[in-house]
């Protein structure tokens, strides 16, 4: 870990100003990922801007929107009554992530900003285009069991590790960010990026912008939901594949449905074609199989992650069935 | 009648210290003016250091020195021939790199953070050479070490002629001990030839001996402290290069130096269970009598040392089979040297043997438990000796009853529960019941307290607690007045805590020294106390810290006896070791593991639902700590079966999951209710307590019980550990994708 300076601004403006003055700086909230990155020499900020003093810890209902402050802790969010009753999918996804200790430290904004867990990214003596552009992708010819099957590029096949973000992508959330030029809103599914030719960029947040909140619109997905996470260890393990499903069923017809996957792409992976195929259909195993088949079209696998295509196919059906019968 | 202390679930004597933070582990010590070290480790797997540039690092704040092969003080004991001649890699000897992660320099600074930062500024250039880290691709390098020659009895490869045969390959990946406490040491040269060490070790005496050999200073000038160890599982059974590097740095800067390595470095600096490939072939008559077993194993080692363990040991004697032959080969790779990891060798071998027996049972259409009983070895077929004790059949019976084996439908993939595929599996394990040589001192003070001292270790099983119980039984002194002290090289000799032998070895010496003490007290009473004049030591009753005449008419407390004679204390020392009985009997502990699993039919996720483990480990000294030890072994076994695998990228020779997040040791959620049972019958020959070892058998065989249960649940045989979901995915996905 390199020596760094540390400031703890009291206002949003002061935090953004501090970042504008020093582009090697990083915001820190829970630090559950940033400290790892710093210890491994992956990120070498000369300044840390601690944002824990900022008033971004509120969870409130604003008309048809649930407003979640960026500094809300993952464990508090998962346990919040409004989340449990109105957005149970988010609660389930949060509780599937990390460990209790990490959830007690990790914030909503930090969770979105966490970087991939690709080993090549963390080992500075191995190549990684995300860490060091043009050094090559260690994973493509290396160990890639945990890596992407959708939306990857020849530069990077890393996956986004979050569970929370998969649920937020499914729930059509919006990200609120603040920067020197004021505030702006980013649809959640546009927040994270695919690697393309710029794998060093995880998301569309500008360097001196700060996430202030996430908003979730009111929706009917309170009953038929499922967050299925398949992993190598029962807790504290990243997803091999995860599936978030939320649906609204009446008269044995799927009126509305959201499906997203984790562990398969550089960003939370929404499945619009599968959603479309199921909308207006009966919640049957046959229809779920058809949807799963649509979902895995275009999957590209590598030496060690071929199983993910089959696992995705199975897991989507299992999650759909579980949500439908919930 | 006095209450027997052994066999009771006594609380740990140091439990309070451990849970309140009062126990001082090596890194908790803080000698004055201590400096902190960080290692710079090789990023190549084979070659030579071309240059080391320390300019930037030496200019970093607080840096005291940087030691490498360029400026390290000499280690007089290093042989000038082979770098691994005796004590492993000869650190900083020259510029050769044998494996990735090999320390190339040690940076010392006045805080840990500064040392770590300065280490990141050291620039090392290498001349890289072709490296080999892939065992499968390096089989042409396989060779046999002289310690592990081919074994055979009867006819070689007799299995081939049998009416029913099974032959398959079983592979286990490299596993890393990963105790919670990281490795490291504090080294302090208090004079040019006097060294004090705070170590994480399973044996202070062996550390002392190694340092004496390497630095050629008198044994009494080397003090090793290691009272508490935060888990080791075998990784602290030797002195590693990281410790020598710290000692050299401390010598150079003439101040105490502390090194605590990182979790990543735990994968390359303190040994590991070597990855292995085993082929087991066996044949049986149609009614299930084994006629031949062939067991061939290959495992990796480092370029500079031949690490061997008992991979094929169990196959030689576990079953009553007339024809058995084994072969064990090593493949040297550009890796650091492996070391014993809990259940060493036998844990590896038992996965293959006990899986193969299970596979054969399905071919024979005989219940796998029944097949084992059919081929039970009543006497040791390898050494042609009776077993000192063997209650394996009782263990099978207890386990079968407790898991509900009879409710098992024998057909694979025939049982379902709550939408999950359910399966039952079982296996057995065994490990030598050893007894080494140890010395214990006993000091009875005039206040009636007894202190026992021996240079034993406690890596977690509760050594001192068991010793107090043994001493209480012999002396009749209340356990709360007895203290057992360990982990100091100044104490009398005890071997390393390894091979499940501490209770047997040190416990015997405790028993002996306590008898010696009683004799001393008896003689004192007989010569000095009139009422005891006519009696003999054997006639005296020893109870509640008193000597009592046979007619129970006269009593004298230890306190009174010593005080009368104005003796501040009575001190005796005794050395104890096994004798001729070890030549007359084969001595082994046995375990039986039963597991019930659920397998998710579409995702392939395995969750163990219930475990029953039964041990035939002789008389159990402490049923509470013994149970904990069994559960700990089972958890290690869950890791071996389902989650643990250190993965190398062979292009670089570097691990890609060398941290707690990606190398999966089991967590609580992976650990189901575990029922532990002990046959708890004395071994009549092994030692005064009748206790056999327990630590290893807790894990040995366990992985096979799980994989056998997974087969029973799914019909899929996984011969390549760990059993991760991807390996069971084709339960349904193939039929799905084919439609």
JSON list of C-alpha atoms in Angstrom, two decimals, chain B residues 609-683:
[
{"chain": "B", "resi": 609, "resn": "UNK", "atom": "CA", "xyz": [-27.21, -32.62, 5.47]},
{"chain": "B", "resi": 610, "resn": "UNK", "atom": "CA", "xyz": [-25.88, -34.79, 8.23]},
{"chain": "B", "resi": 611, "resn": "UNK", "atom": "CA", "xyz": [-22.55, -36.24, 9.24]},
{"chain": "B", "resi": 612, "resn": "UNK", "atom": "CA", "xyz": [-21.81, -39.06, 11.64]},
{"chain": "B", "resi": 613, "resn": "UNK", "atom": "CA", "xyz": [-18.18, -39.69, 12.41]},
{"chain": "B", "resi": 614, "resn": "UNK", "atom": "CA", "xyz": [-17.05, -42.45, 14.72]},
{"chain": "B", "resi": 615, "resn": "UNK", "atom": "CA", "xyz": [-13.54, -42.89, 16.05]},
{"chain": "B", "resi": 616, "resn": "UNK", "atom": "CA", "xyz": [-11.77, -45.91, 17.43]},
{"chain": "B", "resi": 617, "resn": "UNK", "atom": "CA", "xyz": [-9.01, -43.94, 19.11]},
{"chain": "B", "resi": 618, "resn": "UNK", "atom": "CA", "xyz": [-8.66, -45.93, 22.31]},
{"chain": "B", "resi": 619, "resn": "UNK", "atom": "CA", "xyz": [-9.63, -44.32, 25.59]},
{"chain": "B", "resi": 620, "resn": "UNK", "atom": "CA", "xyz": [-10.67, -40.69, 25.11]},
{"chain": "B", "resi": 621, "resn": "UNK", "atom": "CA", "xyz": [-8.92, -38.41, 27.58]},
{"chain": "B", "resi": 622, "resn": "UNK", "atom": "CA", "xyz": [-11.27, -35.44, 27.14]},
{"chain": "B", "resi": 623, "resn": "UNK", "atom": "CA", "xyz": [-14.57, -36.10, 25.40]},
{"chain": "B", "resi": 624, "resn": "UNK", "atom": "CA", "xyz": [-15.22, -32.40, 24.83]},
{"chain": "B", "resi": 625, "resn": "UNK", "atom": "CA", "xyz": [-11.92, -31.42, 23.19]},
{"chain": "B", "resi": 626, "resn": "UNK", "atom": "CA", "xyz": [-11.86, -34.75, 21.34]},
{"chain": "B", "resi": 627, "resn": "UNK", "atom": "CA", "xyz": [-15.28, -34.03, 19.90]},
{"chain": "B", "resi": 628, "resn": "UNK", "atom": "CA", "xyz": [-14.11, -30.57, 18.84]},
{"chain": "B", "resi": 629, "resn": "UNK", "atom": "CA", "xyz": [-11.08, -32.12, 17.22]},
{"chain": "B", "resi": 630, "resn": "UNK", "atom": "CA", "xyz": [-13.25, -34.55, 15.28]},
{"chain": "B", "resi": 631, "resn": "UNK", "atom": "CA", "xyz": [-15.52, -31.75, 14.09]},
{"chain": "B", "resi": 632, "resn": "UNK", "atom": "CA", "xyz": [-12.49, -29.73, 13.03]},
{"chain": "B", "resi": 633, "resn": "UNK", "atom": "CA", "xyz": [-11.22, -32.65, 11.00]},
{"chain": "B", "resi": 634, "resn": "UNK", "atom": "CA", "xyz": [-14.63, -33.12, 9.45]},
{"chain": "B", "resi": 635, "resn": "UNK", "atom": "CA", "xyz": [-14.73, -29.45, 8.42]},
{"chain": "B", "resi": 636, "resn": "UNK", "atom": "CA", "xyz": [-11.32, -29.91, 6.81]},
{"chain": "B", "resi": 637, "resn": "UNK", "atom": "CA", "xyz": [-12.78, -32.94, 5.09]},
{"chain": "B", "resi": 638, "resn": "UNK", "atom": "CA", "xyz": [-15.73, -30.93, 3.80]},
{"chain": "B", "resi": 639, "resn": "UNK", "atom": "CA", "xyz": [-13.22, -28.53, 2.27]},
{"chain": "B", "resi": 640, "resn": "UNK", "atom": "CA", "xyz": [-11.33, -31.38, 0.68]},
{"chain": "B", "resi": 641, "resn": "UNK", "atom": "CA", "xyz": [-14.52, -32.92, -0.66]},
{"chain": "B", "resi": 642, "resn": "UNK", "atom": "CA", "xyz": [-16.41, -29.89, -1.87]},
{"chain": "B", "resi": 643, "resn": "UNK", "atom": "CA", "xyz": [-14.52, -26.63, -1.96]},
{"chain": "B", "resi": 644, "resn": "UNK", "atom": "CA", "xyz": [-10.73, -26.51, -1.63]},
{"chain": "B", "resi": 645, "resn": "UNK", "atom": "CA", "xyz": [-8.48, -26.20, -4.64]},
{"chain": "B", "resi": 646, "resn": "UNK", "atom": "CA", "xyz": [-5.47, -23.95, -5.13]},
{"chain": "B", "resi": 647, "resn": "UNK", "atom": "CA", "xyz": [-5.43, -23.17, -8.83]},
{"chain": "B", "resi": 648, "resn": "UNK", "atom": "CA", "xyz": [-2.25, -22.40, -10.75]},
{"chain": "B", "resi": 649, "resn": "UNK", "atom": "CA", "xyz": [-1.93, -20.63, -14.07]},
{"chain": "B", "resi": 650, "resn": "UNK", "atom": "CA", "xyz": [0.81, -22.82, -15.49]},
{"chain": "B", "resi": 651, "resn": "UNK", "atom": "CA", "xyz": [1.85, -20.19, -18.00]},
{"chain": "B", "resi": 652, "resn": "UNK", "atom": "CA", "xyz": [3.14, -18.12, -15.12]},
{"chain": "B", "resi": 653, "resn": "UNK", "atom": "CA", "xyz": [3.38, -20.71, -12.36]},
{"chain": "B", "resi": 654, "resn": "UNK", "atom": "CA", "xyz": [1.30, -18.40, -10.18]},
{"chain": "B", "resi": 655, "resn": "UNK", "atom": "CA", "xyz": [-1.79, -19.11, -8.12]},
{"chain": "B", "resi": 656, "resn": "UNK", "atom": "CA", "xyz": [-4.96, -17.35, -9.22]},
{"chain": "B", "resi": 657, "resn": "UNK", "atom": "CA", "xyz": [-7.00, -17.86, -6.03]},
{"chain": "B", "resi": 658, "resn": "UNK", "atom": "CA", "xyz": [-4.50, -17.24, -3.26]},
{"chain": "B", "resi": 659, "resn": "UNK", "atom": "CA", "xyz": [-6.82, -15.46, -0.84]},
{"chain": "B", "resi": 660, "resn": "UNK", "atom": "CA", "xyz": [-9.65, -16.32, 1.56]},
{"chain": "B", "resi": 661, "resn": "UNK", "atom": "CA", "xyz": [-12.33, -15.08, -0.85]},
{"chain": "B", "resi": 662, "resn": "UNK", "atom": "CA", "xyz": [-11.35, -17.32, -3.74]},
{"chain": "B", "resi": 663, "resn": "UNK", "atom": "CA", "xyz": [-9.74, -20.33, -2.00]},
{"chain": "B", "resi": 664, "resn": "UNK", "atom": "CA", "xyz": [-12.79, -21.76, -0.38]},
{"chain": "B", "resi": 665, "resn": "UNK", "atom": "CA", "xyz": [-12.37, -23.17, 3.08]},
{"chain": "B", "resi": 666, "resn": "UNK", "atom": "CA", "xyz": [-15.78, -24.27, 4.32]},
{"chain": "B", "resi": 667, "resn": "UNK", "atom": "CA", "xyz": [-17.84, -21.71, 6.23]},
{"chain": "B", "resi": 668, "resn": "UNK", "atom": "CA", "xyz": [-20.48, -22.40, 8.85]},
{"chain": "B", "resi": 669, "resn": "UNK", "atom": "CA", "xyz": [-23.15, -22.59, 6.18]},
{"chain": "B", "resi": 670, "resn": "UNK", "atom": "CA", "xyz": [-21.29, -25.53, 4.60]},
{"chain": "B", "resi": 671, "resn": "UNK", "atom": "CA", "xyz": [-21.12, -27.39, 7.87]},
{"chain": "B", "resi": 672, "resn": "UNK", "atom": "CA", "xyz": [-24.18, -29.44, 8.80]},
{"chain": "B", "resi": 673, "resn": "UNK", "atom": "CA", "xyz": [-24.99, -31.04, 12.13]},
{"chain": "B", "resi": 674, "resn": "UNK", "atom": "CA", "xyz": [-22.08, -33.32, 12.88]},
{"chain": "B", "resi": 675, "resn": "UNK", "atom": "CA", "xyz": [-22.50, -36.16, 15.34]},
{"chain": "B", "resi": 676, "resn": "UNK", "atom": "CA", "xyz": [-19.32, -37.55, 16.80]},
{"chain": "B", "resi": 677, "resn": "UNK", "atom": "CA", "xyz": [-19.12, -40.89, 18.56]},
{"chain": "B", "resi": 678, "resn": "UNK", "atom": "CA", "xyz": [-16.21, -42.67, 20.18]},
{"chain": "B", "resi": 679, "resn": "UNK", "atom": "CA", "xyz": [-15.88, -46.40, 20.64]},
{"chain": "B", "resi": 680, "resn": "UNK", "atom": "CA", "xyz": [-13.88, -45.27, 23.68]},
{"chain": "B", "resi": 681, "resn": "UNK", "atom": "CA", "xyz": [-12.27, -48.57, 24.54]},
{"chain": "B", "resi": 682, "resn": "UNK", "atom": "CA", "xyz": [-8.76, -48.69, 25.94]},
{"chain": "B", "resi": 683, "resn": "UNK", "atom": "CA", "xyz": [-5.91, -49.91, 23.81]}
]
